[in-house]
Short mmCIF file of C-alpha atoms in Angstrom, two decimals:
data_model
loop_
_atom_site.label_atom_id
_atom_site.label_comp_id
_atom_site.label_asym_id
_atom_site.label_seq_id
_atom_site.Cartn_x
_atom_site.Cartn_y
_atom_site.Cartn_z
CA MET A 1383 -118.17 6.25 25.29
CA THR A 1384 -114.50 5.60 25.86
CA ILE A 1385 -112.59 6.59 28.97
CA GLN A 1386 -110.60 9.10 26.95
CA GLY A 1387 -113.82 10.71 25.72
CA THR A 1388 -115.16 10.90 29.25
CA LEU A 1389 -111.93 12.48 30.51
CA THR A 1390 -112.03 15.01 27.67
CA ILE A 1391 -115.56 16.08 28.58
CA LEU A 1392 -114.60 16.25 32.26
CA MET A 1393 -111.58 18.44 31.47
CA TYR A 1394 -113.70 20.87 29.44
CA ALA A 1395 -116.23 21.00 32.29
CA LEU A 1396 -113.54 21.66 34.92
CA ALA A 1397 -111.47 24.12 32.89
CA PRO A 1398 -113.30 27.28 34.07
CA PHE A 1399 -112.90 26.21 37.71
CA LEU A 1400 -109.33 24.96 37.53
CA TRP A 1401 -107.83 28.03 39.21
CA SER A 1402 -110.19 27.74 42.18
CA ILE A 1403 -109.53 23.99 42.50
CA VAL A 1404 -105.77 24.58 42.52
CA ALA A 1405 -106.14 27.41 45.07
CA GLY A 1406 -108.29 25.24 47.35
CA VAL A 1407 -105.90 22.31 47.21
CA GLY A 1408 -102.99 24.69 47.81
CA LEU A 1409 -104.70 26.16 50.87
CA LEU A 1410 -105.45 22.68 52.18
CA VAL A 1411 -101.85 21.52 51.77
CA VAL A 1412 -100.35 24.66 53.33
CA VAL A 1413 -102.64 24.61 56.39
CA GLN A 1414 -102.17 20.86 56.94
CA LEU A 1415 -98.39 21.13 56.56
CA MET A 1416 -98.07 24.09 58.92
CA ALA A 1417 -100.24 22.44 61.57
CA ARG A 1418 -98.49 19.09 61.34
CA LEU A 1419 -95.09 20.76 61.70
CA ARG A 1420 -96.36 22.30 64.95
CA GLY A 1421 -97.62 19.02 66.40
CA TYR A 1422 -101.19 18.71 65.09
CA ARG A 1423 -102.62 15.19 65.08
CA THR A 1424 -106.09 14.67 63.65
CA LEU A 1425 -107.43 12.20 66.20
CA HIS A 1426 -105.81 13.81 69.26
CA TYR A 1427 -107.13 17.35 68.82
CA ARG A 1428 -110.80 18.18 69.27
CA CYS A 1429 -112.53 21.43 68.45
CA LEU A 1430 -116.32 21.62 68.45
CA GLY A 1431 -116.23 25.05 66.78
CA ALA A 1432 -114.33 23.72 63.77
CA ASN A 1433 -116.72 20.78 63.49
CA LEU A 1434 -119.80 23.01 63.59
CA ALA A 1435 -118.26 25.51 61.15
CA ALA A 1436 -117.52 22.69 58.70
CA LEU A 1437 -121.08 21.44 59.03
CA ALA A 1438 -122.40 24.95 58.40
CA ALA A 1439 -120.12 25.32 55.37
CA GLY A 1440 -121.45 22.04 53.97
CA LEU A 1441 -125.08 23.03 54.49
CA SER A 1442 -124.41 26.43 52.93
CA GLY A 1443 -123.86 24.51 49.70
CA LEU A 1444 -127.64 24.22 49.38
CA TRP A 1445 -127.74 27.94 48.66
CA TRP A 1446 -124.66 28.54 46.52
CA ILE A 1447 -123.94 25.28 44.65
CA PRO A 1448 -127.00 25.51 42.33
CA PRO A 1449 -126.32 29.13 41.23
CA PHE A 1450 -122.61 28.27 40.87
CA THR A 1451 -123.59 25.57 38.35
CA ASN A 1452 -126.17 27.77 36.59
CA SER A 1453 -129.06 25.82 38.08
CA ARG A 1454 -131.71 26.17 40.78
CA LEU A 1455 -132.52 24.15 43.83
CA ALA A 1456 -136.02 23.63 42.39
CA TYR A 1457 -134.43 21.66 39.51
CA VAL A 1458 -133.15 19.05 41.97
CA ALA A 1459 -136.13 16.76 41.53
CA THR A 1460 -135.06 13.16 40.96
CA ALA A 1461 -133.32 10.78 43.33
CA ALA A 1462 -130.13 10.97 41.27
CA ASP A 1463 -130.15 14.77 41.52
CA TRP A 1464 -130.53 14.60 45.30
CA VAL A 1465 -127.75 12.02 45.59
CA ALA A 1466 -125.45 14.31 43.60
CA MET A 1467 -126.44 17.33 45.73
CA ILE A 1468 -125.95 15.43 49.00
CA GLY A 1469 -122.59 14.16 47.73
CA ALA A 1470 -121.52 17.71 46.92
CA ILE A 1471 -122.62 18.91 50.38
CA ILE A 1472 -120.76 16.09 52.14
CA GLY A 1473 -117.65 16.73 50.04
CA LEU A 1474 -117.83 20.44 50.82
CA ALA A 1475 -118.18 19.74 54.55
CA ILE A 1476 -115.21 17.36 54.51
CA ALA A 1477 -113.05 19.83 52.58
CA ALA A 1478 -114.01 22.61 55.00
CA TRP A 1479 -113.22 20.38 57.98
CA LEU A 1480 -109.82 19.45 56.52
CA VAL A 1481 -108.96 23.15 56.43
CA LEU A 1482 -110.75 24.47 59.54
CA HIS A 1483 -109.72 21.77 62.02
CA PRO A 1484 -105.94 22.23 61.67
CA LEU A 1485 -106.44 25.99 61.28
CA SER A 1486 -108.20 26.09 64.66
CA TYR A 1487 -105.23 24.18 66.12
CA LEU A 1488 -102.88 26.82 64.75
CA VAL A 1489 -104.99 29.65 66.14
CA ARG A 1490 -105.60 28.09 69.56
CA GLY A 1491 -102.17 26.55 70.00
CA GLN A 1492 -101.47 23.38 71.95
CA ARG A 1493 -103.68 24.24 74.93
CA GLN A 1494 -106.60 22.11 73.67
CA ALA A 1495 -104.68 18.84 73.29
#
């Protein structure tokens, strides 16, 4: 299969979710930009609550990712299926952390520097 064919299949698969992908990226950019304009630095600010909330959001993917893709957790049987599921959970946790960490900085202010 050519790269163009693969990209065509990927675009048809992502088309129903394009609005939610754009909204998520928009939220990420807005929160990061607002926090950085107010002095947020990723490695200088620590918030255990944001870290735990991101971890919980990632683990929640075990319950809602399979129904979202018209599947079931019981269908995740092979090693490749588990690698894909774990990758989705890690990606979800990272995306949640990228939003929640600067958002907690905005809510708490500069007290927790």
